[in-house]
Short mmCIF file of N, CA and C in Angstrom, two decimals:
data_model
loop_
_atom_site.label_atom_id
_atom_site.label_comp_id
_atom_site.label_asym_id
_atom_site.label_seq_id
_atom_site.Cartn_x
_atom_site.Cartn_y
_atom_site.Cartn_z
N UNK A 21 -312.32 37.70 3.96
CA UNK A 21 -312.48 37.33 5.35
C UNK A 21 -311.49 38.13 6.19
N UNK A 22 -311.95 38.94 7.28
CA UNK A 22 -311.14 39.66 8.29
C UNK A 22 -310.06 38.66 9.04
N UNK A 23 -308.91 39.11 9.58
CA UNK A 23 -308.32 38.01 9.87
C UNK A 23 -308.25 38.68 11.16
N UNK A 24 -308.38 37.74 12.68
CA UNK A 24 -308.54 37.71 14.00
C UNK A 24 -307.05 38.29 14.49
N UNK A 25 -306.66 39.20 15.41
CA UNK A 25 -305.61 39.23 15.79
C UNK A 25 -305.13 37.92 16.93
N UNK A 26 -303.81 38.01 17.10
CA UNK A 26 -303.31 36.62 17.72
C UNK A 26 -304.14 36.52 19.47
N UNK A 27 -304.03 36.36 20.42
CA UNK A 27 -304.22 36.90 21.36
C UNK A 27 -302.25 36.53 21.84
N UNK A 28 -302.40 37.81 22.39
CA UNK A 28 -300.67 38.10 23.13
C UNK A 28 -300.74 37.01 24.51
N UNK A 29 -299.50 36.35 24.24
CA UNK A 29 -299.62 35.22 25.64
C UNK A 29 -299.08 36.15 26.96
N UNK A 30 -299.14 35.55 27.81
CA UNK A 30 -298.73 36.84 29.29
C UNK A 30 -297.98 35.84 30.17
N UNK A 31 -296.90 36.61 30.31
CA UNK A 31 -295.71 36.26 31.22
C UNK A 31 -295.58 36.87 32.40
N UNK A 32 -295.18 35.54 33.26
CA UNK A 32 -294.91 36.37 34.15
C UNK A 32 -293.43 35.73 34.81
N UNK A 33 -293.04 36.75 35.58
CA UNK A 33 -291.76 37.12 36.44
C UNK A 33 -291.93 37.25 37.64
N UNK A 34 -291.02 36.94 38.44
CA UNK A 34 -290.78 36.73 40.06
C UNK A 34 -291.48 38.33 40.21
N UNK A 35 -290.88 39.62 39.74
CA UNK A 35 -292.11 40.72 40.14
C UNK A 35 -292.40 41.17 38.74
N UNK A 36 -292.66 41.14 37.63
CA UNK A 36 -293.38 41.67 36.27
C UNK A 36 -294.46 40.82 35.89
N UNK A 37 -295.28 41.32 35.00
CA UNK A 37 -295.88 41.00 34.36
C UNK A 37 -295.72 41.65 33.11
N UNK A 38 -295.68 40.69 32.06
CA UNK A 38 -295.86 41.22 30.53
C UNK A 38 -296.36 40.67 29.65
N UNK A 39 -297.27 41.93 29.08
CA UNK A 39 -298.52 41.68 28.30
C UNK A 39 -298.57 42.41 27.68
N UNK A 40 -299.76 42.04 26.25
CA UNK A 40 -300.01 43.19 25.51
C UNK A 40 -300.18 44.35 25.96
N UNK A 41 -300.36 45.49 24.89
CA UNK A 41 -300.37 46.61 25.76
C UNK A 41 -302.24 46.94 25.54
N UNK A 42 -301.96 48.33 26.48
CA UNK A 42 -303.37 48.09 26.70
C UNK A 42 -303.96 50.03 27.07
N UNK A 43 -304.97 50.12 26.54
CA UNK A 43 -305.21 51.54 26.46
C UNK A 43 -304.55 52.75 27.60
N UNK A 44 -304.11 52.09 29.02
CA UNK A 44 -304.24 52.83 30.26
C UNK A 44 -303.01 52.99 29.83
N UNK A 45 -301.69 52.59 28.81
CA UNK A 45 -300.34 52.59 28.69
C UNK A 45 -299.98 53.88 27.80
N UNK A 46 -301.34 54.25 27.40
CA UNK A 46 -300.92 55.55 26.20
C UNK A 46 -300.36 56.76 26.55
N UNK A 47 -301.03 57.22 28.24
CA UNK A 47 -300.52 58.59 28.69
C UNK A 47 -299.03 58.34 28.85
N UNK A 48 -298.32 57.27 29.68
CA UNK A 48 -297.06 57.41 30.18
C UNK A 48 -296.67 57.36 28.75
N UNK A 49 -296.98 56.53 27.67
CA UNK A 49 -296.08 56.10 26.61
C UNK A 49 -295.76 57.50 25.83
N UNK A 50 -297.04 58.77 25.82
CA UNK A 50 -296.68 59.77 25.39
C UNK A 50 -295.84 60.61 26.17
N UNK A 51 -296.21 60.48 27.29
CA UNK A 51 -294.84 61.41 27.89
C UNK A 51 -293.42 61.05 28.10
N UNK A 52 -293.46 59.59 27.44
CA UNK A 52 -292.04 59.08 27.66
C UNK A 52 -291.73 60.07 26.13
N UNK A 53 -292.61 59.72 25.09
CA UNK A 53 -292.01 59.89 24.13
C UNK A 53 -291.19 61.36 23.52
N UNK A 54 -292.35 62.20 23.87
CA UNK A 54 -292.34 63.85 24.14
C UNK A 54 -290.82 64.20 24.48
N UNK A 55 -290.19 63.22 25.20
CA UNK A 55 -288.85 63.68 25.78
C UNK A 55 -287.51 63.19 24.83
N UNK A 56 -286.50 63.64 25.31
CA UNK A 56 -285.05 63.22 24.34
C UNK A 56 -284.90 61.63 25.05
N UNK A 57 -285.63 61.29 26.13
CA UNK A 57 -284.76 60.13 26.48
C UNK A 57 -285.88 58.74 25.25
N UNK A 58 -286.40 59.39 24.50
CA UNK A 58 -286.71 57.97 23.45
C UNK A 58 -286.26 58.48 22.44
N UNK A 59 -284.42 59.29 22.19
CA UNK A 59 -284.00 58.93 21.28
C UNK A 59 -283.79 57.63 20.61
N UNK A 60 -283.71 56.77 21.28
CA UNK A 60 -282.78 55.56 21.11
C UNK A 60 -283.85 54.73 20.86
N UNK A 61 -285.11 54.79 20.65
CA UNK A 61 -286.67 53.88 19.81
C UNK A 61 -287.50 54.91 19.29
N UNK A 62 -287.11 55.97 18.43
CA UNK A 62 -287.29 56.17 17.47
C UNK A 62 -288.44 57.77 17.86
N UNK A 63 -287.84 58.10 18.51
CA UNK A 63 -288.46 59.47 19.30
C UNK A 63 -287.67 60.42 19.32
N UNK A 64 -287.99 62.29 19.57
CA UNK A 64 -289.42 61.85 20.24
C UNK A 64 -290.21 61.96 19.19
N UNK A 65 -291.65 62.26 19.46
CA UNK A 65 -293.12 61.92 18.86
C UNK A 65 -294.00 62.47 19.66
N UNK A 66 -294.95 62.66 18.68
CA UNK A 66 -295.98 63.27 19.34
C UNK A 66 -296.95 62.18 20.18
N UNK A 67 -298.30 63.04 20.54
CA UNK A 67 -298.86 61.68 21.20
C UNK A 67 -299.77 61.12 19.94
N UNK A 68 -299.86 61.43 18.63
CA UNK A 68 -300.53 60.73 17.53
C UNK A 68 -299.35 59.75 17.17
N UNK A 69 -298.21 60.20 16.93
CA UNK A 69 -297.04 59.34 16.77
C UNK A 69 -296.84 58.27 17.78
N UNK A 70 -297.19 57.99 18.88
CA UNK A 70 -297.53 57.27 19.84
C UNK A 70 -298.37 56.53 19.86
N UNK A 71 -299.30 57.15 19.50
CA UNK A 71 -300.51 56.54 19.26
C UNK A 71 -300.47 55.05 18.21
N UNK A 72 -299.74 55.70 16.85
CA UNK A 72 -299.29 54.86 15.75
C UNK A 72 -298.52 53.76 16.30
N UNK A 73 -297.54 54.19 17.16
CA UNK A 73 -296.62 53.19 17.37
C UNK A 73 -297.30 51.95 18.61
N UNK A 74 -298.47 52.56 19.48
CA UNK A 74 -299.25 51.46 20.15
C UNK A 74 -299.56 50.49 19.40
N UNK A 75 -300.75 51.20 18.30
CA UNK A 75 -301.43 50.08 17.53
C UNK A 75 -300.37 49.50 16.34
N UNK A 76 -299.20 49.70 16.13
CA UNK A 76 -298.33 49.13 14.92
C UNK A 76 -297.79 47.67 15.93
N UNK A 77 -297.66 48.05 17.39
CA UNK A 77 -297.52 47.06 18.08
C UNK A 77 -298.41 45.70 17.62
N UNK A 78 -299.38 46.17 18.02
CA UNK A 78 -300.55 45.15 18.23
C UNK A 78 -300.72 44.08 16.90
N UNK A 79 -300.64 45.33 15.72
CA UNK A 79 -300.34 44.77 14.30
C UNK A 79 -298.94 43.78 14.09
N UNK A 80 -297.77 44.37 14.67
CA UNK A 80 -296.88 43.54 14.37
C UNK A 80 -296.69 41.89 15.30
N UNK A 81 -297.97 41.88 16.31
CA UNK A 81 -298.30 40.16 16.78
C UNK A 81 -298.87 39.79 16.17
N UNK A 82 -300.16 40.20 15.34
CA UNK A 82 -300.92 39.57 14.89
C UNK A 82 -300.02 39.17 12.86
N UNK A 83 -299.32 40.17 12.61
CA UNK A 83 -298.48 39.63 11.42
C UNK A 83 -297.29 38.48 11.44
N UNK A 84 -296.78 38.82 13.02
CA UNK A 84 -295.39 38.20 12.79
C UNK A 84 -295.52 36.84 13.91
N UNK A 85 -296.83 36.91 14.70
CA UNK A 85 -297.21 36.02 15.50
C UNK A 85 -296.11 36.76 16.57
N UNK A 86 -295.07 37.35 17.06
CA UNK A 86 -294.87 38.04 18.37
C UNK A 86 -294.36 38.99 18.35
N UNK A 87 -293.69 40.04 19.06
CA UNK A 87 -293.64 41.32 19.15
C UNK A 87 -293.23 42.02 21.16
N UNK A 88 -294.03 43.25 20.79
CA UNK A 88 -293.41 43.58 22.06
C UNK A 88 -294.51 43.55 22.91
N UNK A 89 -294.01 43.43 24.75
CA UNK A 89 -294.89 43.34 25.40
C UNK A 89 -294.49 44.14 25.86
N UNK A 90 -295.86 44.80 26.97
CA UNK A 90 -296.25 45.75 27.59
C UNK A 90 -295.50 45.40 29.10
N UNK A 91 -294.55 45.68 30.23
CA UNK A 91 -293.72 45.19 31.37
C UNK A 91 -294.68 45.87 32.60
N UNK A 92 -295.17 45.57 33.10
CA UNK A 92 -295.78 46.02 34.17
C UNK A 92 -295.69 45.71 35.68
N UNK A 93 -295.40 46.44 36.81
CA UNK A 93 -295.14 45.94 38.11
C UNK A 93 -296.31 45.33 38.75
N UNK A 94 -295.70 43.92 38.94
CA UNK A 94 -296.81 43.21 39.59
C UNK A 94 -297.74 43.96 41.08
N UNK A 95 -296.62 44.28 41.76
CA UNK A 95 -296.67 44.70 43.26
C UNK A 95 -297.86 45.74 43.27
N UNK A 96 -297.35 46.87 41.95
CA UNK A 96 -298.27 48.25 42.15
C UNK A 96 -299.24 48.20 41.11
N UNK A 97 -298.85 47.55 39.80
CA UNK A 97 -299.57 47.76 38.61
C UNK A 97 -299.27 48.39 37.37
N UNK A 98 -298.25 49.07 37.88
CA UNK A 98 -297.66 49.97 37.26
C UNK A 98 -297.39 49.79 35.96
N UNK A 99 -297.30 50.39 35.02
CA UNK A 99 -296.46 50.35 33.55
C UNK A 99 -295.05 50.70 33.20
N UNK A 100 -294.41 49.54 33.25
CA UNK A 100 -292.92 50.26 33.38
C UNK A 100 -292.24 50.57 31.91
N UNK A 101 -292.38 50.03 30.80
CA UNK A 101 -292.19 49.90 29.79
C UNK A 101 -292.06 48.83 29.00
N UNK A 102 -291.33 48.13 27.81
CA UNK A 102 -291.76 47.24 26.81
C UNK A 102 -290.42 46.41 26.78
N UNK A 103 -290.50 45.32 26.10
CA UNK A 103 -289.54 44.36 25.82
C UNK A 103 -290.59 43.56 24.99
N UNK A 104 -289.15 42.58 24.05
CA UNK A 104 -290.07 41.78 23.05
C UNK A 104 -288.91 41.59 21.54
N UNK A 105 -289.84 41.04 21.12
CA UNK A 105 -289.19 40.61 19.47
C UNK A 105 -289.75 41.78 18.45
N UNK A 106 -288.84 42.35 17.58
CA UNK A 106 -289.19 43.33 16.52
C UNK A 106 -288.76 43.08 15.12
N UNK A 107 -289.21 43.24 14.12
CA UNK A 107 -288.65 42.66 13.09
C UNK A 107 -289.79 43.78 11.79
N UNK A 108 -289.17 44.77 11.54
CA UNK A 108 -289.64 45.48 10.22
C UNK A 108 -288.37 45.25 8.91
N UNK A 109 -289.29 46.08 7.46
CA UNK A 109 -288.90 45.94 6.34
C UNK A 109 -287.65 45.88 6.75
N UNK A 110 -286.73 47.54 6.86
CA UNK A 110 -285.70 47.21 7.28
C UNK A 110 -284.56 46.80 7.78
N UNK A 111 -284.86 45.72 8.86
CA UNK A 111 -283.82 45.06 9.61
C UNK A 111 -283.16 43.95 8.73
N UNK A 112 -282.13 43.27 9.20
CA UNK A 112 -281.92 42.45 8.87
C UNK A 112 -282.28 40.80 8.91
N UNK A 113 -282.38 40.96 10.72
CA UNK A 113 -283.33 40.07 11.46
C UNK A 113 -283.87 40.51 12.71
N UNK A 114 -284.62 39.68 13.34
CA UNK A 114 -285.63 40.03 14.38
C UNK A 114 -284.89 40.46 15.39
N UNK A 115 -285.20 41.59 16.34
CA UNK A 115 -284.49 41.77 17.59
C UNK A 115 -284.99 41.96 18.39
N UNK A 116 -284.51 41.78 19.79
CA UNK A 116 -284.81 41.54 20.74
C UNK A 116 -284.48 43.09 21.81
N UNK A 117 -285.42 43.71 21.65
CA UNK A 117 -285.66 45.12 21.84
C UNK A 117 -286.56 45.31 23.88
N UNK A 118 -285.77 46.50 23.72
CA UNK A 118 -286.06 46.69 25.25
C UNK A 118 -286.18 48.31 25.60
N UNK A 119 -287.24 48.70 27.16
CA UNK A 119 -287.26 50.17 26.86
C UNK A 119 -287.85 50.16 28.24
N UNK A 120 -287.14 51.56 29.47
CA UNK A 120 -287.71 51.42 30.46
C UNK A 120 -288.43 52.46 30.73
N UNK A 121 -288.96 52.88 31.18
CA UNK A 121 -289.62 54.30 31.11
C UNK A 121 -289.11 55.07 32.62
N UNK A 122 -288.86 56.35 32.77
CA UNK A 122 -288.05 57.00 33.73
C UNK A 122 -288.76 56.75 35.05
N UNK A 123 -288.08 56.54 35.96
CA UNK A 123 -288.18 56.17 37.24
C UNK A 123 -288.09 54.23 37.62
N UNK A 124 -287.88 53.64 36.05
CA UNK A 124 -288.05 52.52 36.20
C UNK A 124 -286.53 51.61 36.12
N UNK A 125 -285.62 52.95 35.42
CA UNK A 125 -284.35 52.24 35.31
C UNK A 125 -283.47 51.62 36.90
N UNK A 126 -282.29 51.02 36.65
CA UNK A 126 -282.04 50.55 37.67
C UNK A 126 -282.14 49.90 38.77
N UNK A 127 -283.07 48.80 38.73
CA UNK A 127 -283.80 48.11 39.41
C UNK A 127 -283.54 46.67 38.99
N UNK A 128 -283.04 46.38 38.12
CA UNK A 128 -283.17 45.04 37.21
C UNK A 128 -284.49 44.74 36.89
N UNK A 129 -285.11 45.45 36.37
CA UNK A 129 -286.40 45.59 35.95
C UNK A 129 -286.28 44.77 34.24
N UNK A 130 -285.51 45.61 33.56
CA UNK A 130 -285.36 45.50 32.13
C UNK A 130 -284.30 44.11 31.74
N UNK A 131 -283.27 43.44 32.71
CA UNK A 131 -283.06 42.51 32.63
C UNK A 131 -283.83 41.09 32.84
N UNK A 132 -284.59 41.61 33.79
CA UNK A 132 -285.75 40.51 34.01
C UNK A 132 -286.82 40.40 32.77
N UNK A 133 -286.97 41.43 32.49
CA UNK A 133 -287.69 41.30 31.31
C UNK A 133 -287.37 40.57 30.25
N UNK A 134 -285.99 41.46 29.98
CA UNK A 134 -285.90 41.01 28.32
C UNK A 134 -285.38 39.59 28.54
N UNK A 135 -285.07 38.79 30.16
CA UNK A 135 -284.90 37.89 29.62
C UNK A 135 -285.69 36.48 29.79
N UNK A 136 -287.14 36.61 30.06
CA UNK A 136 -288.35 36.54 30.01
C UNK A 136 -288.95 36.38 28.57
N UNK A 137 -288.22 37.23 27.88
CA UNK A 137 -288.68 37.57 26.20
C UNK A 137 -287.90 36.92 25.58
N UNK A 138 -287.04 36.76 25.78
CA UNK A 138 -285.76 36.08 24.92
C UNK A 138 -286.20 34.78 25.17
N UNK A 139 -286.25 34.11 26.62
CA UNK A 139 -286.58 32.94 27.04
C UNK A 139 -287.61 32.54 25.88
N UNK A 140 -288.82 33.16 25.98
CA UNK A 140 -289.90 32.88 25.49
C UNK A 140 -289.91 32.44 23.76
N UNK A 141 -288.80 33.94 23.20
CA UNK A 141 -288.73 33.71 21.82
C UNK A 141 -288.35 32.44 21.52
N UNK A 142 -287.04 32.45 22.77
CA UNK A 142 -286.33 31.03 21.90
C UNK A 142 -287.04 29.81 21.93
N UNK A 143 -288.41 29.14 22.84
CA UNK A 143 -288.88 28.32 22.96
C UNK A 143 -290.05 28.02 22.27
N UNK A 144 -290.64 28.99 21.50
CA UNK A 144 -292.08 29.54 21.31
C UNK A 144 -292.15 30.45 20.03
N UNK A 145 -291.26 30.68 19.57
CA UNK A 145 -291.33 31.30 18.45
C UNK A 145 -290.21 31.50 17.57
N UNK A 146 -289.19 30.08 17.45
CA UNK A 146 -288.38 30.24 16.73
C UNK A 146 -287.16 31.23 16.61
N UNK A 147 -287.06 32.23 17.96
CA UNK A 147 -286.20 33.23 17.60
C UNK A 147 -285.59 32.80 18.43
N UNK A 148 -284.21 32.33 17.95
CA UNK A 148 -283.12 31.74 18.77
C UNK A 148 -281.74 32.37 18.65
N UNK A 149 -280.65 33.19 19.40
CA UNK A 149 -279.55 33.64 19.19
C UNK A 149 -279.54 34.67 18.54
N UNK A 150 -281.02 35.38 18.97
CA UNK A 150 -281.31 37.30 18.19
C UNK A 150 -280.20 37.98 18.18
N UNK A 151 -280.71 39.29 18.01
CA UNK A 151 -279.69 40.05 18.01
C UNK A 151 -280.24 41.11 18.63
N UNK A 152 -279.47 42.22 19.04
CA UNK A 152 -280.00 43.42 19.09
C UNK A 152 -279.53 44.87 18.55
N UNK A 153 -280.17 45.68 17.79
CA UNK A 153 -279.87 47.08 17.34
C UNK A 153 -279.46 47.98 18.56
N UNK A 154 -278.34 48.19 18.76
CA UNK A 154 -277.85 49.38 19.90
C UNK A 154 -277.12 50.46 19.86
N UNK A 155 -277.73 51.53 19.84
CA UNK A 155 -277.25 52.89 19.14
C UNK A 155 -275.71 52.60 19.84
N UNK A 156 -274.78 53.28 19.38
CA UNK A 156 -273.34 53.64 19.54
C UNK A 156 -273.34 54.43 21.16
N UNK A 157 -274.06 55.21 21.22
CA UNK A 157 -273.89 56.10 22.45
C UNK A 157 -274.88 55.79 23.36
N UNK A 158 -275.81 54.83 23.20
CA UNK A 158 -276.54 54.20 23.95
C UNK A 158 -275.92 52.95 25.27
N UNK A 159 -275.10 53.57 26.00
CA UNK A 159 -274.37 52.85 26.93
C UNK A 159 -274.94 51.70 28.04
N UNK A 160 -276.11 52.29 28.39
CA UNK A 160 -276.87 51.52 29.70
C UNK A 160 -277.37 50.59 28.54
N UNK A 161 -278.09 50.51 27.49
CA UNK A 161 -278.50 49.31 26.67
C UNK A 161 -277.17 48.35 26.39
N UNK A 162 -275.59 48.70 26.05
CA UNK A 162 -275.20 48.17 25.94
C UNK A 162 -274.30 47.16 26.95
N UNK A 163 -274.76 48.01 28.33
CA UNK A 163 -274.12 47.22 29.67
C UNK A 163 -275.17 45.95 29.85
N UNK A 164 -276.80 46.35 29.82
CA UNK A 164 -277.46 45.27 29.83
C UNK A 164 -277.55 44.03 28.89
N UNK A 165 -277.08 44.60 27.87
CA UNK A 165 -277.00 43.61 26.73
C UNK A 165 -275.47 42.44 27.25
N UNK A 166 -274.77 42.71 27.55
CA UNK A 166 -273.59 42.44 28.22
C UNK A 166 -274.28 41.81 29.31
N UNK A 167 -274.93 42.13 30.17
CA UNK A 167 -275.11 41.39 31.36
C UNK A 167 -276.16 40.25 30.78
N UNK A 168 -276.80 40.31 29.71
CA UNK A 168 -277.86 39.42 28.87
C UNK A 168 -276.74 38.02 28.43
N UNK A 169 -275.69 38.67 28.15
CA UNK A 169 -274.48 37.42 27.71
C UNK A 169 -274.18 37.66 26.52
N UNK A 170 -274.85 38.73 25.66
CA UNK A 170 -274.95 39.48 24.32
C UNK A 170 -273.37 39.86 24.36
N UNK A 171 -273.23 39.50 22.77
CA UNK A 171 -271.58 39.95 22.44
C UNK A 171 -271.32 40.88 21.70
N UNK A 172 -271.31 42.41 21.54
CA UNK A 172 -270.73 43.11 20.54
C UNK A 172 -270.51 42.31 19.25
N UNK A 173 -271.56 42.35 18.26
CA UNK A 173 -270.84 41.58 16.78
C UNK A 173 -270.55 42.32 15.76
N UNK A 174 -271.17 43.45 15.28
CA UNK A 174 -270.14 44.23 14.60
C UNK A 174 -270.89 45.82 14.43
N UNK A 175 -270.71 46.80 13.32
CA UNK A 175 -271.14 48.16 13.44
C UNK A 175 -271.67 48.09 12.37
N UNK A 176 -273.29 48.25 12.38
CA UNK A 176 -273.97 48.40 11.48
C UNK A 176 -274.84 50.04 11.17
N UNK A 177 -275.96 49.85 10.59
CA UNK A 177 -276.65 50.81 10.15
C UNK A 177 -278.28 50.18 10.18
N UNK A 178 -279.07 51.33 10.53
CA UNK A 178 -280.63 51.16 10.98
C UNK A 178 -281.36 52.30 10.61
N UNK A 179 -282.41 52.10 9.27
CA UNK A 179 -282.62 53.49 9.16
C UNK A 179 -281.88 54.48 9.06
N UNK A 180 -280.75 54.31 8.33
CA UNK A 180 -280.02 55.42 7.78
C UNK A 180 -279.18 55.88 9.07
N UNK A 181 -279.53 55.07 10.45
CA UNK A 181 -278.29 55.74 11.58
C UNK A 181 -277.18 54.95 11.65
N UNK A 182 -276.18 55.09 12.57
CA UNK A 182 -275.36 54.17 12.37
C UNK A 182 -275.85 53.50 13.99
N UNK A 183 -275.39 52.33 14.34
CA UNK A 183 -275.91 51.38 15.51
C UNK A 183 -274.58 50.04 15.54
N UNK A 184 -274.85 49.45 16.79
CA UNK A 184 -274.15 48.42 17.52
C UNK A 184 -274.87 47.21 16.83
N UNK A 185 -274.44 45.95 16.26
CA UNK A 185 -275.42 44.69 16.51
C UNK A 185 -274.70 43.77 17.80
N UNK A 186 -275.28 43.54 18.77
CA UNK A 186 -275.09 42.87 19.52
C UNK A 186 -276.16 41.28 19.23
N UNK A 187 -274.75 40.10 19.77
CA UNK A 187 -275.93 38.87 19.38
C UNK A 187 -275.46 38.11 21.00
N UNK A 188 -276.66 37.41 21.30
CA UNK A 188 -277.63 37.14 22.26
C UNK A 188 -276.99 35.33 22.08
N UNK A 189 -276.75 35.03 23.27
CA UNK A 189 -276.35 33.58 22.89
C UNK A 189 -277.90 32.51 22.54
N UNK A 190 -277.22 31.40 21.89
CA UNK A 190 -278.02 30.38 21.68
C UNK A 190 -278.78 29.59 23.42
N UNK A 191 -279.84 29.62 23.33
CA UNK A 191 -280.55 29.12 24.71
C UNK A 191 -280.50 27.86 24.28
N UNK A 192 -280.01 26.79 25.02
CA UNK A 192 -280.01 25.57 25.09
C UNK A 192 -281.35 24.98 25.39
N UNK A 193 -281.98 23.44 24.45
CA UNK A 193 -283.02 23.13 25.39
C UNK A 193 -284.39 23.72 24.17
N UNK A 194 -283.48 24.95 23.54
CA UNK A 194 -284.98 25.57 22.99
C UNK A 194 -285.47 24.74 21.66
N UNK A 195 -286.35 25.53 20.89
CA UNK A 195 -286.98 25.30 19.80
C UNK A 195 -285.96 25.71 17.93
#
């Protein structure tokens, strides 16, 4: 018997929306990727490598029941980039992963998000007091993580790189 994918629930924010992702997200997602600025999620890549990493999305809601969503501007429509829960072979535990795509930084775009996602994990899917993977030289992830309430917890390794674990306080109230 085929097994149904989940359907992705959709959030929304004073100005975002986030949702699965969705075919119209592939061009920007390849030209984000094409560039040095997706060192830091696992780029760059081609647009087949992109491609993979859309639909591994989609796969990793329907396996893990949640994952990342697609951040989109309510106002214009726009696709700004992703936030969400991640959790492969390698990690240790699930994290709470974030990504803006250029022209979108600086706005509090990606704080609103991820904490929309976090909210959500902790109430709705058991992920309470995540963590997050943050490259060493990845600075603007680690100011937001800081402004998230996230604490520097110690220096790990990801895929053979070396990385930050930052952990995410306990949300009161949750699940």
């Amino acid at each position: 018997m085929m097994a149904m994918p989940l359907p992705i629930p959709v959030l929304e924010t004073e100005r975002l929306v986030l949702r699965g992702p969705q075919i119209e997200d592939l061009k920007p997602m390849v030209a984000f990727f094409e560039t040095e600025r997706s060192q830091y999620v696992g780029g760059p890549r081609d647009a087949m490598g992109t491609w993979q990493s859309m639909v591994a999305r989609i796969g990793h809601w329907s396996l893990n029941g949640y994952g990342l969503w697609h951040i989109v501007e309510k106002s214009s429509g726009a696709f700004l980039g992703w936030t969400g829960m991640i959790f492969a072979p390698a990690w240790n535990e699930p994290e709470l992963g974030w990504t803006l795509l250029e022209g979108a930084e600086g706005k509090g775009y990606a704080f609103e998000a991820a904490t929309a996602a976090r909210a959500y994990a902790a109430r709705h899917q058991n992920q309470n007091g995540v963590i997050s993977y943050i490259a060493p030289a990845n600075t603007r992830s680690q100011a937001l993580a800081e402004r998230l309430g996230a604490r520097f917890e110690r220096d790990g390794e990801l895929m053979g790189k070396p990385c930050q674990v930052w952990r995410h306080p306990v949300l009161e109230g949750a699940a």
